[in-house]
Amino acid sequence: MNYFVILTRACNLHCKYCGEDATFEEPPIDIAYPIEVLKSFLSRDENITIQFYGGEPLLRISLMEEIMDSIPNVRHWSVQTNATFLHNVKSKYLKRMSAILISIDGRQEINDSNRGTGNYTKVLDNCRTTRDNGFTSDLVARMAVSEVSDIYLEVTHLASLKKPTFDHIHWQIDSQWDDDPHARWSDFDSWVDTSYNPGITRLVSWWLEHMKKGIVFGLVPFIPLMKSILYDLPSTIRCGAGIDSFAINPNGTISVCPISPEFKFSLVGDIKQSTPESIYNSMKVEDPCPQCDDFEYCGGRCLFINKTKLWGEAGFTKVCSTVKHLLKELSGIKKEVLQLIEVGIISKQDFDYPGYNNGCEIIP
């Protein structure tokens, strides 16, 4: 299974859209269990993927190294980071990573408006250093998409970068994480209707035009959804939350998702008392998702949102409309994509992503 090991809830940045502020977290902020307890819990799982998570996990690099040195038989290591300390990770640990997910929100002016002046340059510099230090695996740009974002311009900008080149680009819409839809949005509905959905339409066309040239850009939300559409392959919730993906909190409790430890519904165990087998497939999305015509492809989008509906039914439905639009646009190019595969311009294997759970939610 996949485990998010939360090294710390502390973070060195103050991004506009983020709710992670360690001063408001219930203690402990840092890991308060012995590593041997974590090792014992994981020893009962024969198929382990671990992603280091925060806060900002690379505030605790020495702890990350200790865990990597202590726990054998992990198939894939990865880290989700704001990259401001990425240059400090030693080469021997970088080379063991299967993926590094980098928080970057697109063009410099958009990223820095969210994450602080100079952040864009620092992040890309540290990504280059990481490549120079021996990291050759999957470098993923992970965007938070907000009202200042133009999804088409942000994604195509990141796709155009060289040195560093991102192998994959993922994005998540900054919505429904708190109970006030106006906290960070002046007009979410208008943004969806006039910016985001039209931008997705443009982006799908852009993606197809490059496929005609034999290039399948690694757009994370597109690739697995396209595969499902091409070959009629249904999916459970794509991030695996509550099924085979869980978060280990600093106090040792186990949540179905790393963003929701303070919600009682999310807690399904404890590494001192539970086993991987006892938490496996312990929570699933509920109505209205299973009744939706797109459920077999979407899988329920987000377990946290499904359980909380912090924006109410209307807000829940509005965000779902963005997923429906994405699926409609991808379905619209199915015939052409199949033809490109049939004549050998692209390959069926181009849509095999992810090969393991790397922490990308897939559905924006």
XYZ file of C-alpha atoms in Angstrom:
364
model
C 0.000 0.000 0.000
C 0.922 3.664 -0.216
C 1.728 5.552 2.975
C 2.138 9.300 3.395
C 4.588 9.638 6.266
C 4.058 13.135 7.660
C 7.454 14.220 8.955
C 6.233 17.565 10.302
C 3.234 19.860 10.093
C 5.546 22.886 10.114
C 6.253 24.811 6.915
C 8.618 27.620 6.003
C 6.257 29.254 3.488
C 2.970 31.089 3.873
C 1.178 30.390 0.611
C -2.092 32.257 0.112
C -4.201 29.161 -0.393
C -2.744 26.794 2.176
C -4.322 25.908 5.490
C -1.134 24.362 6.870
C -0.026 26.533 9.754
C 1.678 24.584 12.513
C 0.668 27.138 15.134
C -2.941 26.013 14.702
C -2.215 22.274 14.599
C -2.956 20.032 17.511
C 0.287 18.668 18.957
C 2.467 16.931 18.139
C 3.665 18.909 15.126
C 6.650 16.571 14.627
C 6.869 12.791 14.731
C 6.348 11.632 18.312
C 6.547 7.858 17.837
C 9.707 5.729 17.731
C 10.845 4.825 14.218
C 10.937 1.204 15.362
C 7.149 1.329 15.816
C 6.733 2.547 12.242
C 9.114 -0.144 11.061
C 7.154 -2.825 12.894
C 3.847 -1.671 11.417
C 5.210 -1.579 7.868
C 6.928 -4.945 8.216
C 3.512 -6.566 7.775
C 3.094 -5.105 4.280
C 4.937 -6.713 1.382
C 4.197 -3.957 -1.153
C 5.179 -0.608 0.352
C 5.271 2.833 -1.227
C 6.236 5.726 1.049
C 5.851 9.405 0.296
C 7.260 11.976 2.715
C 4.778 14.740 3.338
C 4.210 17.813 5.498
C 3.949 20.733 6.186
C 7.284 20.849 4.464
C 8.958 17.469 4.902
C 12.425 18.679 3.932
C 12.541 20.751 7.094
C 13.339 17.333 8.581
C 15.866 15.932 6.114
C 17.838 14.039 8.743
C 14.651 12.310 9.909
C 13.793 11.402 6.318
C 17.246 9.885 5.906
C 16.863 7.931 9.155
C 13.591 6.424 7.986
C 14.993 5.564 4.556
C 17.966 3.862 6.214
C 15.806 2.012 8.759
C 12.970 0.530 6.736
C 13.813 -2.185 4.192
C 11.800 -3.500 1.272
C 10.163 -0.205 0.281
C 9.416 -0.471 -3.426
C 9.126 3.268 -4.058
C 10.221 6.321 -2.102
C 8.980 9.792 -2.994
C 8.586 13.221 -1.469
C 6.113 16.068 -1.951
C 7.959 19.309 -1.296
C 7.957 23.045 -1.848
C 11.568 22.487 -3.044
C 13.114 25.337 -1.078
C 15.404 22.854 0.712
C 15.612 20.275 -2.056
C 19.207 21.180 -2.872
C 20.214 19.953 0.605
C 19.164 16.335 -0.008
C 22.207 14.109 -0.458
C 22.748 12.412 -3.791
C 22.520 8.868 -2.405
C 18.990 9.551 -1.146
C 17.911 11.349 -4.317
C 18.960 8.317 -6.340
C 16.637 6.116 -4.275
C 13.609 8.311 -4.978
C 11.137 7.164 -7.616
C 9.399 10.543 -7.741
C 9.718 14.064 -6.407
C 6.576 16.195 -6.487
C 7.397 19.885 -6.706
C 4.955 22.601 -5.660
C 4.964 25.202 -8.439
C 1.902 27.013 -9.732
C 2.796 27.857 -13.330
C 4.185 31.104 -14.696
C 6.535 33.097 -12.485
C 4.105 35.911 -11.757
C 1.319 33.491 -10.839
C 3.514 31.245 -8.715
C 5.143 34.115 -6.843
C 1.826 35.855 -6.204
C 0.761 32.723 -4.326
C 4.029 31.526 -2.839
C 6.217 34.596 -2.357
C 8.542 36.753 -4.428
C 11.548 34.829 -5.704
C 10.025 31.408 -5.061
C 9.754 30.492 -8.752
C 13.438 31.101 -9.423
C 14.530 29.290 -6.266
C 12.381 26.240 -7.011
C 13.665 25.851 -10.562
C 17.274 26.405 -9.452
C 16.894 23.664 -6.844
C 15.282 21.316 -9.374
C 18.309 21.785 -11.640
C 20.630 21.089 -8.723
C 18.663 17.940 -7.937
C 19.101 16.673 -11.472
C 22.814 17.544 -11.322
C 23.059 15.603 -8.039
C 21.849 12.404 -9.627
C 18.052 12.357 -9.518
C 16.930 10.787 -12.806
C 13.410 9.616 -11.951
C 9.991 11.278 -12.191
C 10.042 15.021 -11.536
C 6.430 16.131 -11.146
C 5.231 19.740 -11.186
C 2.281 19.882 -8.816
C 0.175 22.992 -9.193
C -2.443 24.514 -6.933
C -4.917 26.175 -9.284
C -6.600 29.276 -7.915
C -8.496 32.312 -9.165
C -5.355 33.948 -10.535
C -4.556 30.863 -12.622
C -5.161 30.400 -16.328
C -4.988 26.611 -16.582
C -3.975 26.614 -20.239
C -1.175 29.153 -19.800
C 0.125 27.654 -16.543
C 0.312 24.090 -17.873
C 1.770 24.938 -21.266
C 4.353 27.145 -19.584
C 5.529 24.341 -17.328
C 5.510 21.930 -20.266
C 7.800 24.271 -22.204
C 10.534 24.434 -19.568
C 13.960 22.983 -20.245
C 16.582 22.418 -17.572
C 14.698 21.455 -15.598
C 12.143 19.529 -17.603
C 9.186 18.193 -15.688
C 8.282 14.622 -16.597
C 4.712 15.117 -15.471
C 2.440 18.032 -14.599
C -0.435 17.716 -12.159
C -2.883 20.246 -10.780
C -5.479 20.427 -8.059
C -8.195 23.070 -7.880
C -8.057 25.022 -4.621
C -11.659 24.457 -3.636
C -13.776 23.002 -0.828
C -10.968 22.738 1.725
C -12.744 25.079 4.146
C -16.365 25.914 4.824
C -16.269 29.426 3.361
C -16.242 29.473 -0.464
C -15.545 33.203 -0.371
C -12.444 32.903 1.797
C -10.109 32.860 -1.202
C -12.486 33.157 -4.158
C -14.312 36.276 -5.239
C -16.340 34.417 -7.887
C -15.589 30.713 -8.246
C -18.554 30.070 -10.558
C -17.479 32.730 -13.035
C -13.886 31.484 -12.993
C -15.028 27.950 -13.805
C -17.312 29.085 -16.626
C -15.103 31.705 -18.264
C -11.563 30.573 -17.447
C -11.057 27.021 -16.204
C -13.436 24.986 -18.362
C -12.554 26.874 -21.561
C -8.883 26.472 -20.622
C -9.335 22.706 -20.298
C -10.910 22.648 -23.758
C -7.888 24.467 -25.193
C -5.507 22.223 -23.291
C -7.076 19.020 -24.606
C -6.754 20.361 -28.170
C -3.120 21.308 -27.509
C -2.451 17.837 -26.112
C -3.986 16.172 -29.159
C -2.007 18.328 -31.608
C 1.235 17.223 -29.969
C 0.109 13.593 -30.037
C -0.234 13.908 -33.800
C 3.505 14.654 -33.780
C 4.244 11.616 -31.616
C 4.509 13.529 -28.314
C 2.305 12.583 -25.363
C 2.894 15.247 -22.762
C 2.745 13.935 -19.212
C -0.383 15.716 -18.043
C -1.339 13.670 -15.016
C -5.101 14.306 -15.002
C -5.336 13.469 -18.708
C -3.295 10.281 -19.044
C -5.136 7.771 -16.792
C -8.545 9.249 -17.642
C -7.766 8.929 -21.341
C -6.755 5.307 -20.837
C -10.060 4.574 -19.099
C -11.975 6.250 -21.908
C -10.009 4.505 -24.663
C -10.406 1.015 -23.258
C -13.505 1.348 -21.075
C -11.599 0.738 -17.839
C -13.524 1.752 -14.709
C -11.677 2.960 -11.617
C -12.188 3.274 -7.900
C -11.222 6.600 -6.310
C -8.046 7.396 -8.178
C -5.872 8.590 -5.305
C -6.559 5.357 -3.421
C -7.645 7.164 -0.239
C -9.295 4.762 2.179
C -8.534 1.810 -0.066
C -4.784 1.340 -0.418
C -3.444 4.812 0.430
C -3.203 6.204 3.962
C -1.455 8.913 5.968
C 0.599 8.266 9.087
C 0.256 11.324 11.284
C 2.957 12.635 13.651
C 1.177 11.106 16.648
C 1.031 7.692 14.968
C -2.645 7.733 14.075
C -3.612 6.671 10.568
C -5.872 8.783 8.347
C -7.413 7.973 5.000
C -5.878 11.189 3.624
C -2.985 13.452 4.695
C -5.103 16.609 4.595
C -7.758 15.540 7.070
C -6.239 14.331 10.372
C -8.431 16.672 12.430
C -11.631 15.082 11.091
C -12.733 12.104 13.159
C -14.219 10.329 10.135
C -10.736 10.193 8.608
C -9.065 8.233 11.412
C -8.993 4.493 10.764
C -6.245 3.216 13.017
C -2.921 3.656 14.766
C 0.479 2.216 13.880
C 0.852 0.860 17.426
C -2.299 -1.246 17.314
C -3.466 -1.579 13.687
C -2.106 -3.629 10.825
C -1.990 -2.793 7.117
C -4.541 -5.538 6.580
C -6.950 -4.047 9.123
C -7.054 -0.628 7.420
C -7.057 -1.847 3.817
C -10.242 -0.923 1.917
C -11.713 0.587 5.074
C -13.562 3.578 3.599
C -15.296 4.343 0.324
C -17.036 7.322 -1.235
C -20.767 7.580 -0.627
C -23.709 9.153 -2.447
C -24.132 11.087 -4.606
C -20.943 9.901 -6.316
C -21.823 6.230 -6.987
C -25.100 7.370 -8.605
C -23.315 9.641 -11.102
C -23.000 8.642 -14.769
C -19.288 9.520 -14.676
C -18.502 7.634 -11.474
C -16.812 4.704 -13.213
C -14.185 7.055 -14.666
C -13.989 9.715 -11.937
C -14.077 7.260 -9.041
C -15.472 9.907 -6.702
C -12.842 12.641 -7.132
C -12.006 13.229 -3.453
C -12.933 11.188 -0.386
C -12.467 14.172 1.942
C -14.867 16.342 -0.075
C -17.320 13.482 -0.477
C -17.489 13.083 3.311
C -17.519 16.755 4.319
C -19.173 18.737 1.491
C -17.864 21.911 3.112
C -19.326 24.057 0.320
C -22.717 22.392 0.518
C -24.444 20.468 -2.244
C -24.363 23.381 -4.708
C -20.633 23.911 -4.317
C -20.011 20.177 -4.470
C -21.962 19.967 -7.729
C -20.161 22.975 -9.218
C -16.743 21.448 -8.696
C -17.992 18.127 -10.077
C -19.011 20.006 -13.222
C -15.320 20.673 -13.915
C -14.612 16.936 -13.854
C -17.565 16.243 -16.134
C -16.277 18.873 -18.552
C -12.802 17.324 -18.543
C -14.213 13.861 -19.226
C -16.401 15.220 -22.037
C -13.451 16.907 -23.735
C -11.244 13.820 -23.455
C -14.055 11.610 -24.745
C -14.309 13.937 -27.728
C -10.807 13.003 -28.916
C -11.133 9.249 -28.296
C -11.504 8.305 -31.952
C -8.482 10.346 -33.065
C -6.289 9.016 -30.257
C -7.196 5.424 -31.090
C -6.278 6.082 -34.712
C -2.899 7.512 -33.665
C -2.236 4.368 -31.631
C -3.375 2.101 -34.463
C -0.961 3.632 -36.993
C 1.908 3.680 -34.488
C 2.380 7.426 -34.057
C 1.868 6.995 -30.328
C 1.667 3.900 -28.142
C -0.955 2.401 -25.875
C 1.752 2.339 -23.189
C 1.943 6.138 -23.288
C -1.209 6.121 -21.158
C 0.130 3.821 -18.432
C 0.270 6.270 -15.535
C 0.872 5.994 -12.703
C 2.696 2.680 -12.466
C 2.329 2.969 -8.696
C 0.632 5.425 -6.357
C 2.912 8.472 -6.334
C 0.631 10.799 -4.402
C -1.045 12.463 -7.387
C -4.793 12.644 -6.893
C -5.313 12.332 -10.689
C -8.705 14.095 -10.660
C -8.119 17.875 -10.307
